């Protein structure tokens, strides 16, 4: 499959993942995603800009949406440019001056053959969350990881929402165990010959022992057995794990601009 076909599948899988959590409303030039269960979760509540009719249109639209967010007393406003759209330093500067935190999100793709060159890590085991026990272990681990960085109440609400999705959709957690203890996890989502990894983490106390690589290796091997050829992930341009991703054969194939405004 050519690059164009692979990118089309990546963008389709992005949409499928978003629609597992959120409802989508179509408008001219934009799509609005909302998850009423967790309305304060940025990743499920945002607007994606699909087309930019004129140079000035996007700036006027950002100003308009920010004005509405402030009038409606919203806690946050998240806007994304679709990865097929280019963006300029001028736009980054414009959004930053309005008070948005502006990030570049990278899409990184790797062939699944990478897994054949990786040695299994005997210090841990990675289990697919098909059973309630493994799924709940992953949820506990995610809550513990999130509670360090975000409000513990929000971490619990986020985890409960994940549980609902795991129980009813094709998004499945893979959980890394040392002895019987869950120390990390990652989500898997398969579409055609492509698998997406998302919500990837290893608890701080267990990092730098190769456990993250082992999760990716097992997920890749499972995807290969089902006929997939590639895995992709999204990561912030300044995220630390990028070095690990590069060593595992992941290469950037697209990027999008993300703008987040917070009321406080």
PDB file of C-alpha atoms in Angstrom:
ATOM      1  CA  UNK A   1       0.000   0.000   0.000  1.00  0.00           C
ATOM      2  CA  UNK A   2       1.291   3.467  -0.904  1.00  0.00           C
ATOM      3  CA  UNK A   3       1.824   6.343   1.518  1.00  0.00           C
ATOM      4  CA  UNK A   4      -1.419   7.997   0.476  1.00  0.00           C
ATOM      5  CA  UNK A   5      -3.469   4.866   1.189  1.00  0.00           C
ATOM      6  CA  UNK A   6      -1.715   4.366   4.531  1.00  0.00           C
ATOM      7  CA  UNK A   7      -2.376   7.976   5.554  1.00  0.00           C
ATOM      8  CA  UNK A   8      -6.042   7.569   4.592  1.00  0.00           C
ATOM      9  CA  UNK A   9      -6.261   4.521   6.881  1.00  0.00           C
ATOM     10  CA  UNK A  10      -4.478   6.379   9.684  1.00  0.00           C
ATOM     11  CA  UNK A  11      -6.943   9.263   9.467  1.00  0.00           C
ATOM     12  CA  UNK A  12      -9.872   6.809   9.336  1.00  0.00           C
ATOM     13  CA  UNK A  13      -8.605   5.006  12.438  1.00  0.00           C
ATOM     14  CA  UNK A  14      -8.203   8.364  14.212  1.00  0.00           C
ATOM     15  CA  UNK A  15     -11.885   9.022  13.508  1.00  0.00           C
ATOM     16  CA  UNK A  16     -12.971   5.547  14.624  1.00  0.00           C
ATOM     17  CA  UNK A  17     -11.121   5.978  17.917  1.00  0.00           C
ATOM     18  CA  UNK A  18     -12.673   9.398  18.535  1.00  0.00           C
ATOM     19  CA  UNK A  19     -16.168   8.097  17.712  1.00  0.00           C
ATOM     20  CA  UNK A  20     -15.796   5.256  20.218  1.00  0.00           C
ATOM     21  CA  UNK A  21     -15.842   7.927  22.953  1.00  0.00           C
ATOM     22  CA  UNK A  22     -17.595  10.923  21.421  1.00  0.00           C
ATOM     23  CA  UNK A  23     -20.540  11.907  19.281  1.00  0.00           C
ATOM     24  CA  UNK A  24     -19.708  13.963  16.199  1.00  0.00           C
ATOM     25  CA  UNK A  25     -21.574  16.896  14.661  1.00  0.00           C
ATOM     26  CA  UNK A  26     -20.719  17.958  11.109  1.00  0.00           C
ATOM     27  CA  UNK A  27     -20.603  21.658  10.185  1.00  0.00           C
ATOM     28  CA  UNK A  28     -19.175  23.491   7.165  1.00  0.00           C
ATOM     29  CA  UNK A  29     -15.359  23.221   7.395  1.00  0.00           C
ATOM     30  CA  UNK A  30     -15.401  21.671  10.915  1.00  0.00           C
ATOM     31  CA  UNK A  31     -16.396  18.620  12.971  1.00  0.00           C
ATOM     32  CA  UNK A  32     -17.328  18.934  16.635  1.00  0.00           C
ATOM     33  CA  UNK A  33     -16.667  15.983  18.968  1.00  0.00           C
ATOM     34  CA  UNK A  34     -18.401  15.776  22.373  1.00  0.00           C
ATOM     35  CA  UNK A  35     -18.398  13.169  25.150  1.00  0.00           C
ATOM     36  CA  UNK A  36     -21.163  14.018  27.628  1.00  0.00           C
ATOM     37  CA  UNK A  37     -19.826  11.405  30.083  1.00  0.00           C
ATOM     38  CA  UNK A  38     -16.558  13.305  30.618  1.00  0.00           C
ATOM     39  CA  UNK A  39     -17.160  16.816  29.204  1.00  0.00           C
ATOM     40  CA  UNK A  40     -13.951  18.173  30.753  1.00  0.00           C
ATOM     41  CA  UNK A  41     -11.704  15.649  28.997  1.00  0.00           C
ATOM     42  CA  UNK A  42      -9.877  17.497  26.218  1.00  0.00           C
ATOM     43  CA  UNK A  43      -9.155  14.428  24.098  1.00  0.00           C
ATOM     44  CA  UNK A  44     -12.878  13.612  23.753  1.00  0.00           C
ATOM     45  CA  UNK A  45     -14.252  17.175  23.495  1.00  0.00           C
ATOM     46  CA  UNK A  46     -12.808  19.270  20.702  1.00  0.00           C
ATOM     47  CA  UNK A  47     -13.379  20.803  17.298  1.00  0.00           C
ATOM     48  CA  UNK A  48     -11.463  19.604  14.247  1.00  0.00           C
ATOM     49  CA  UNK A  49     -10.940  22.089  11.429  1.00  0.00           C
ATOM     50  CA  UNK A  50     -11.172  20.198   8.120  1.00  0.00           C
ATOM     51  CA  UNK A  51     -10.807  22.970   5.556  1.00  0.00           C
ATOM     52  CA  UNK A  52      -9.505  26.537   5.459  1.00  0.00           C
ATOM     53  CA  UNK A  53     -11.382  28.442   2.699  1.00  0.00           C
ATOM     54  CA  UNK A  54      -9.226  31.585   2.961  1.00  0.00           C
ATOM     55  CA  UNK A  55      -6.094  32.743   4.762  1.00  0.00           C
ATOM     56  CA  UNK A  56      -8.063  34.968   7.140  1.00  0.00           C
ATOM     57  CA  UNK A  57     -10.877  32.495   7.766  1.00  0.00           C
ATOM     58  CA  UNK A  58      -9.033  30.293  10.266  1.00  0.00           C
ATOM     59  CA  UNK A  59      -7.948  33.244  12.446  1.00  0.00           C
ATOM     60  CA  UNK A  60     -11.491  34.640  12.456  1.00  0.00           C
ATOM     61  CA  UNK A  61     -12.865  31.192  13.324  1.00  0.00           C
ATOM     62  CA  UNK A  62     -10.439  30.738  16.248  1.00  0.00           C
ATOM     63  CA  UNK A  63     -11.383  34.182  17.615  1.00  0.00           C
ATOM     64  CA  UNK A  64     -15.094  33.414  17.230  1.00  0.00           C
ATOM     65  CA  UNK A  65     -14.837  30.043  19.019  1.00  0.00           C
ATOM     66  CA  UNK A  66     -12.802  31.565  21.855  1.00  0.00           C
ATOM     67  CA  UNK A  67     -15.387  34.320  22.277  1.00  0.00           C
ATOM     68  CA  UNK A  68     -18.167  31.704  22.465  1.00  0.00           C
ATOM     69  CA  UNK A  69     -16.220  29.618  24.983  1.00  0.00           C
ATOM     70  CA  UNK A  70     -15.769  32.634  27.257  1.00  0.00           C
ATOM     71  CA  UNK A  71     -19.420  33.697  26.917  1.00  0.00           C
ATOM     72  CA  UNK A  72     -20.600  30.179  27.760  1.00  0.00           C
ATOM     73  CA  UNK A  73     -18.191  29.925  30.712  1.00  0.00           C
ATOM     74  CA  UNK A  74     -16.621  26.766  29.287  1.00  0.00           C
ATOM     75  CA  UNK A  75     -13.692  25.279  31.184  1.00  0.00           C
ATOM     76  CA  UNK A  76     -11.694  24.645  28.037  1.00  0.00           C
ATOM     77  CA  UNK A  77     -11.656  24.985  24.268  1.00  0.00           C
ATOM     78  CA  UNK A  78      -9.654  22.595  22.120  1.00  0.00           C
ATOM     79  CA  UNK A  79      -9.206  23.139  18.386  1.00  0.00           C
ATOM     80  CA  UNK A  80      -7.269  20.900  16.005  1.00  0.00           C
ATOM     81  CA  UNK A  81      -6.249  21.301  12.390  1.00  0.00           C
ATOM     82  CA  UNK A  82      -6.801  18.102  10.400  1.00  0.00           C
ATOM     83  CA  UNK A  83      -3.385  16.524   9.642  1.00  0.00           C
ATOM     84  CA  UNK A  84      -3.948  17.044   5.905  1.00  0.00           C
ATOM     85  CA  UNK A  85      -3.813  20.824   6.499  1.00  0.00           C
ATOM     86  CA  UNK A  86      -0.510  22.736   6.635  1.00  0.00           C
ATOM     87  CA  UNK A  87       0.043  25.345   9.330  1.00  0.00           C
ATOM     88  CA  UNK A  88       2.359  28.309   9.638  1.00  0.00           C
ATOM     89  CA  UNK A  89       4.420  29.915  12.386  1.00  0.00           C
ATOM     90  CA  UNK A  90       2.138  32.915  11.928  1.00  0.00           C
ATOM     91  CA  UNK A  91      -0.873  30.811  12.985  1.00  0.00           C
ATOM     92  CA  UNK A  92       1.017  29.374  15.956  1.00  0.00           C
ATOM     93  CA  UNK A  93       1.969  32.877  17.051  1.00  0.00           C
ATOM     94  CA  UNK A  94      -1.605  34.151  16.563  1.00  0.00           C
ATOM     95  CA  UNK A  95      -3.138  31.369  18.708  1.00  0.00           C
ATOM     96  CA  UNK A  96      -0.449  31.756  21.379  1.00  0.00           C
ATOM     97  CA  UNK A  97      -1.183  35.494  21.675  1.00  0.00           C
ATOM     98  CA  UNK A  98      -4.872  34.675  22.236  1.00  0.00           C
ATOM     99  CA  UNK A  99      -3.912  32.532  25.235  1.00  0.00           C
ATOM    100  CA  UNK A 100      -3.916  29.064  23.656  1.00  0.00           C
ATOM    101  CA  UNK A 101      -1.323  26.449  24.515  1.00  0.00           C
ATOM    102  CA  UNK A 102      -0.188  25.358  21.055  1.00  0.00           C
ATOM    103  CA  UNK A 103       1.298  21.907  20.414  1.00  0.00           C
ATOM    104  CA  UNK A 104       2.406  19.938  17.382  1.00  0.00           C
ATOM    105  CA  UNK A 105       1.186  16.338  17.349  1.00  0.00           C
ATOM    106  CA  UNK A 106       3.219  13.837  15.313  1.00  0.00           C
ATOM    107  CA  UNK A 107       1.879  10.694  13.629  1.00  0.00           C
ATOM    108  CA  UNK A 108       4.574   8.002  13.673  1.00  0.00           C
ATOM    109  CA  UNK A 109       4.387   4.752  11.696  1.00  0.00           C
ATOM    110  CA  UNK A 110       6.412   1.516  11.925  1.00  0.00           C
ATOM    111  CA  UNK A 111       6.352  -1.784  10.001  1.00  0.00           C
ATOM    112  CA  UNK A 112       5.372  -4.731  12.196  1.00  0.00           C
ATOM    113  CA  UNK A 113       8.485  -6.697  11.121  1.00  0.00           C
ATOM    114  CA  UNK A 114      10.283  -4.586  13.744  1.00  0.00           C
ATOM    115  CA  UNK A 115       8.875  -6.994  16.353  1.00  0.00           C
ATOM    116  CA  UNK A 116      10.842  -9.930  14.888  1.00  0.00           C
ATOM    117  CA  UNK A 117      14.117  -8.226  15.776  1.00  0.00           C
ATOM    118  CA  UNK A 118      13.141  -7.549  19.399  1.00  0.00           C
ATOM    119  CA  UNK A 119      14.139  -9.997  22.125  1.00  0.00           C
ATOM    120  CA  UNK A 120      11.323 -10.932  24.545  1.00  0.00           C
ATOM    121  CA  UNK A 121      11.815  -9.442  28.018  1.00  0.00           C
ATOM    122  CA  UNK A 122      11.788 -12.270  30.612  1.00  0.00           C
ATOM    123  CA  UNK A 123      11.330  -9.831  33.507  1.00  0.00           C
ATOM    124  CA  UNK A 124       7.698  -9.115  32.636  1.00  0.00           C
ATOM    125  CA  UNK A 125       4.665 -10.561  30.885  1.00  0.00           C
ATOM    126  CA  UNK A 126       2.240  -8.677  28.649  1.00  0.00           C
ATOM    127  CA  UNK A 127      -1.381  -9.849  28.546  1.00  0.00           C
ATOM    128  CA  UNK A 128      -4.168  -8.795  26.225  1.00  0.00           C
ATOM    129  CA  UNK A 129      -7.156  -7.390  28.140  1.00  0.00           C
ATOM    130  CA  UNK A 130      -9.756  -9.827  26.833  1.00  0.00           C
ATOM    131  CA  UNK A 131     -10.552 -10.987  30.367  1.00  0.00           C
ATOM    132  CA  UNK A 132     -12.170  -8.892  33.099  1.00  0.00           C
ATOM    133  CA  UNK A 133      -9.164  -9.538  35.383  1.00  0.00           C
ATOM    134  CA  UNK A 134      -6.565  -8.181  32.937  1.00  0.00           C
ATOM    135  CA  UNK A 135      -8.797  -5.278  31.898  1.00  0.00           C
ATOM    136  CA  UNK A 136      -9.376  -4.253  35.542  1.00  0.00           C
ATOM    137  CA  UNK A 137      -5.644  -4.503  36.263  1.00  0.00           C
ATOM    138  CA  UNK A 138      -5.043  -2.114  33.359  1.00  0.00           C
ATOM    139  CA  UNK A 139      -7.698   0.284  34.662  1.00  0.00           C
ATOM    140  CA  UNK A 140      -6.139   0.268  38.155  1.00  0.00           C
ATOM    141  CA  UNK A 141      -2.716   0.907  36.679  1.00  0.00           C
ATOM    142  CA  UNK A 142      -4.021   3.769  34.495  1.00  0.00           C
ATOM    143  CA  UNK A 143      -5.737   5.382  37.494  1.00  0.00           C
ATOM    144  CA  UNK A 144      -2.513   5.160  39.527  1.00  0.00           C
ATOM    145  CA  UNK A 145      -0.505   6.697  36.674  1.00  0.00           C
ATOM    146  CA  UNK A 146      -2.991   9.526  36.036  1.00  0.00           C
ATOM    147  CA  UNK A 147      -3.479  10.348  39.727  1.00  0.00           C
ATOM    148  CA  UNK A 148       0.153  11.485  39.919  1.00  0.00           C
ATOM    149  CA  UNK A 149      -0.362  14.089  37.171  1.00  0.00           C
ATOM    150  CA  UNK A 150      -4.032  15.063  37.307  1.00  0.00           C
ATOM    151  CA  UNK A 151      -6.839  15.468  39.837  1.00  0.00           C
ATOM    152  CA  UNK A 152      -7.487  12.004  41.383  1.00  0.00           C
ATOM    153  CA  UNK A 153     -11.268  12.424  40.993  1.00  0.00           C
ATOM    154  CA  UNK A 154     -10.820  13.132  37.288  1.00  0.00           C
ATOM    155  CA  UNK A 155      -8.454  10.146  37.000  1.00  0.00           C
ATOM    156  CA  UNK A 156     -11.218   7.875  38.363  1.00  0.00           C
ATOM    157  CA  UNK A 157     -13.868   9.331  36.015  1.00  0.00           C
ATOM    158  CA  UNK A 158     -11.529   8.939  33.057  1.00  0.00           C
ATOM    159  CA  UNK A 159     -10.776   5.323  34.031  1.00  0.00           C
ATOM    160  CA  UNK A 160     -14.486   4.510  34.418  1.00  0.00           C
ATOM    161  CA  UNK A 161     -15.107   5.895  30.931  1.00  0.00           C
ATOM    162  CA  UNK A 162     -12.270   3.754  29.553  1.00  0.00           C
ATOM    163  CA  UNK A 163     -13.831   0.681  31.178  1.00  0.00           C
ATOM    164  CA  UNK A 164     -17.131   1.338  29.375  1.00  0.00           C
ATOM    165  CA  UNK A 165     -15.320   1.580  26.045  1.00  0.00           C
ATOM    166  CA  UNK A 166     -13.184  -1.535  26.620  1.00  0.00           C
ATOM    167  CA  UNK A 167     -16.311  -3.533  27.432  1.00  0.00           C
ATOM    168  CA  UNK A 168     -18.184  -2.562  24.288  1.00  0.00           C
ATOM    169  CA  UNK A 169     -15.712  -1.701  21.516  1.00  0.00           C
ATOM    170  CA  UNK A 170     -12.713  -2.900  19.543  1.00  0.00           C
ATOM    171  CA  UNK A 171     -10.326  -0.836  21.693  1.00  0.00           C
ATOM    172  CA  UNK A 172      -8.458  -3.300  23.922  1.00  0.00           C
ATOM    173  CA  UNK A 173      -5.882  -2.702  26.685  1.00  0.00           C
ATOM    174  CA  UNK A 174      -2.611  -4.624  26.794  1.00  0.00           C
ATOM    175  CA  UNK A 175      -1.222  -4.774  30.333  1.00  0.00           C
ATOM    176  CA  UNK A 176       2.375  -5.355  31.448  1.00  0.00           C
ATOM    177  CA  UNK A 177       2.839  -7.368  34.663  1.00  0.00           C
ATOM    178  CA  UNK A 178       5.878  -7.951  36.866  1.00  0.00           C
ATOM    179  CA  UNK A 179       4.968 -11.006  38.912  1.00  0.00           C
ATOM    180  CA  UNK A 180       1.269 -10.292  39.533  1.00  0.00           C
ATOM    181  CA  UNK A 181       1.597  -6.514  39.626  1.00  0.00           C
ATOM    182  CA  UNK A 182       0.456  -4.345  36.681  1.00  0.00           C
ATOM    183  CA  UNK A 183       3.200  -1.813  35.896  1.00  0.00           C
ATOM    184  CA  UNK A 184       2.065  -0.349  32.567  1.00  0.00           C
ATOM    185  CA  UNK A 185      -0.437  -0.579  29.735  1.00  0.00           C
ATOM    186  CA  UNK A 186      -1.280   0.479  26.213  1.00  0.00           C
ATOM    187  CA  UNK A 187      -4.435   0.534  24.100  1.00  0.00           C
ATOM    188  CA  UNK A 188      -4.740  -1.343  20.819  1.00  0.00           C
ATOM    189  CA  UNK A 189      -7.156  -0.500  18.007  1.00  0.00           C
ATOM    190  CA  UNK A 190      -7.108  -2.475  14.745  1.00  0.00           C
ATOM    191  CA  UNK A 191      -8.442  -1.382  11.350  1.00  0.00           C
ATOM    192  CA  UNK A 192      -7.619  -3.225   8.116  1.00  0.00           C
ATOM    193  CA  UNK A 193      -3.823  -3.652   8.010  1.00  0.00           C
ATOM    194  CA  UNK A 194      -3.171  -0.971  10.610  1.00  0.00           C
ATOM    195  CA  UNK A 195      -3.075  -1.048  14.403  1.00  0.00           C
ATOM    196  CA  UNK A 196      -3.037   2.092  16.546  1.00  0.00           C
ATOM    197  CA  UNK A 197      -1.420   2.286  19.976  1.00  0.00           C
ATOM    198  CA  UNK A 198      -2.765   4.858  22.413  1.00  0.00           C
ATOM    199  CA  UNK A 199      -2.646   5.700  26.150  1.00  0.00           C
ATOM    200  CA  UNK A 200       0.830   4.157  26.441  1.00  0.00           C
ATOM    201  CA  UNK A 201       2.549   4.369  29.833  1.00  0.00           C
ATOM    202  CA  UNK A 202       4.808   2.595  32.310  1.00  0.00           C
ATOM    203  CA  UNK A 203       4.540   3.591  35.987  1.00  0.00           C
ATOM    204  CA  UNK A 204       7.458   5.803  37.045  1.00  0.00           C
ATOM    205  CA  UNK A 205       9.006   3.252  39.420  1.00  0.00           C
ATOM    206  CA  UNK A 206       9.247   0.657  36.611  1.00  0.00           C
ATOM    207  CA  UNK A 207      10.581   2.754  33.755  1.00  0.00           C
ATOM    208  CA  UNK A 208      13.825   2.199  31.797  1.00  0.00           C
ATOM    209  CA  UNK A 209      13.672  -1.591  32.126  1.00  0.00           C
ATOM    210  CA  UNK A 210      12.460  -2.351  28.625  1.00  0.00           C
ATOM    211  CA  UNK A 211       8.848  -2.965  29.681  1.00  0.00           C
ATOM    212  CA  UNK A 212       7.457  -0.388  27.241  1.00  0.00           C
ATOM    213  CA  UNK A 213       9.325  -2.045  24.368  1.00  0.00           C
ATOM    214  CA  UNK A 214       7.906  -5.422  25.425  1.00  0.00           C
ATOM    215  CA  UNK A 215       4.327  -4.099  25.306  1.00  0.00           C
ATOM    216  CA  UNK A 216       4.931  -2.787  21.771  1.00  0.00           C
ATOM    217  CA  UNK A 217       6.594  -6.076  20.710  1.00  0.00           C
ATOM    218  CA  UNK A 218       3.647  -8.200  21.911  1.00  0.00           C
ATOM    219  CA  UNK A 219       1.071  -5.873  20.341  1.00  0.00           C
ATOM    220  CA  UNK A 220       2.963  -5.917  17.038  1.00  0.00           C
ATOM    221  CA  UNK A 221       3.179  -9.728  17.032  1.00  0.00           C
ATOM    222  CA  UNK A 222      -0.550 -10.032  17.716  1.00  0.00           C
ATOM    223  CA  UNK A 223      -1.354  -7.536  14.958  1.00  0.00           C
ATOM    224  CA  UNK A 224       0.824  -9.496  12.491  1.00  0.00           C
ATOM    225  CA  UNK A 225      -1.102 -12.692  13.275  1.00  0.00           C
ATOM    226  CA  UNK A 226      -4.288 -10.869  12.264  1.00  0.00           C
ATOM    227  CA  UNK A 227      -2.848  -9.754   8.927  1.00  0.00           C
ATOM    228  CA  UNK A 228      -1.832  -6.200   9.814  1.00  0.00           C
ATOM    229  CA  UNK A 229       1.366  -4.710   8.399  1.00  0.00           C
ATOM    230  CA  UNK A 230       1.951  -1.459  10.348  1.00  0.00           C
ATOM    231  CA  UNK A 231       1.472   0.203  13.723  1.00  0.00           C
ATOM    232  CA  UNK A 232       1.125   3.918  14.331  1.00  0.00           C
ATOM    233  CA  UNK A 233       0.986   6.243  17.308  1.00  0.00           C
ATOM    234  CA  UNK A 234       0.553   9.940  17.978  1.00  0.00           C
ATOM    235  CA  UNK A 235       2.916  11.851  20.229  1.00  0.00           C
ATOM    236  CA  UNK A 236       3.705  15.465  21.044  1.00  0.00           C
ATOM    237  CA  UNK A 237       6.711  16.791  19.132  1.00  0.00           C
ATOM    238  CA  UNK A 238       8.574  17.480  22.395  1.00  0.00           C
ATOM    239  CA  UNK A 239       7.708  14.196  24.191  1.00  0.00           C
ATOM    240  CA  UNK A 240      10.595  12.206  25.697  1.00  0.00           C
ATOM    241  CA  UNK A 241       9.610   8.700  24.461  1.00  0.00           C
ATOM    242  CA  UNK A 242      10.291   9.819  20.897  1.00  0.00           C
ATOM    243  CA  UNK A 243      13.841   8.479  21.093  1.00  0.00           C
ATOM    244  CA  UNK A 244      12.463   5.035  21.986  1.00  0.00           C
ATOM    245  CA  UNK A 245       9.909   5.199  19.180  1.00  0.00           C
ATOM    246  CA  UNK A 246      12.631   6.071  16.654  1.00  0.00           C
ATOM    247  CA  UNK A 247      14.778   3.130  17.808  1.00  0.00           C
ATOM    248  CA  UNK A 248      11.769   0.873  17.261  1.00  0.00           C
ATOM    249  CA  UNK A 249      11.452   2.006  13.647  1.00  0.00           C
ATOM    250  CA  UNK A 250       8.683   4.596  14.010  1.00  0.00           C
ATOM    251  CA  UNK A 251       8.975   7.459  11.529  1.00  0.00           C
ATOM    252  CA  UNK A 252       6.937  10.637  11.239  1.00  0.00           C
ATOM    253  CA  UNK A 253       4.378  10.511   8.421  1.00  0.00           C
ATOM    254  CA  UNK A 254       2.088  13.447   9.321  1.00  0.00           C
ATOM    255  CA  UNK A 255       1.494  16.124  11.956  1.00  0.00           C
ATOM    256  CA  UNK A 256      -1.327  18.329  13.157  1.00  0.00           C
ATOM    257  CA  UNK A 257      -1.632  21.515  15.162  1.00  0.00           C
ATOM    258  CA  UNK A 258      -3.471  21.399  18.491  1.00  0.00           C
ATOM    259  CA  UNK A 259      -4.645  24.520  20.335  1.00  0.00           C
ATOM    260  CA  UNK A 260      -5.980  24.359  23.903  1.00  0.00           C
ATOM    261  CA  UNK A 261      -7.399  27.291  25.849  1.00  0.00           C
ATOM    262  CA  UNK A 262      -8.118  26.851  29.569  1.00  0.00           C
ATOM    263  CA  UNK A 263     -10.469  29.092  31.526  1.00  0.00           C
ATOM    264  CA  UNK A 264      -8.060  29.288  34.460  1.00  0.00           C
TER     265      UNK A 264
END
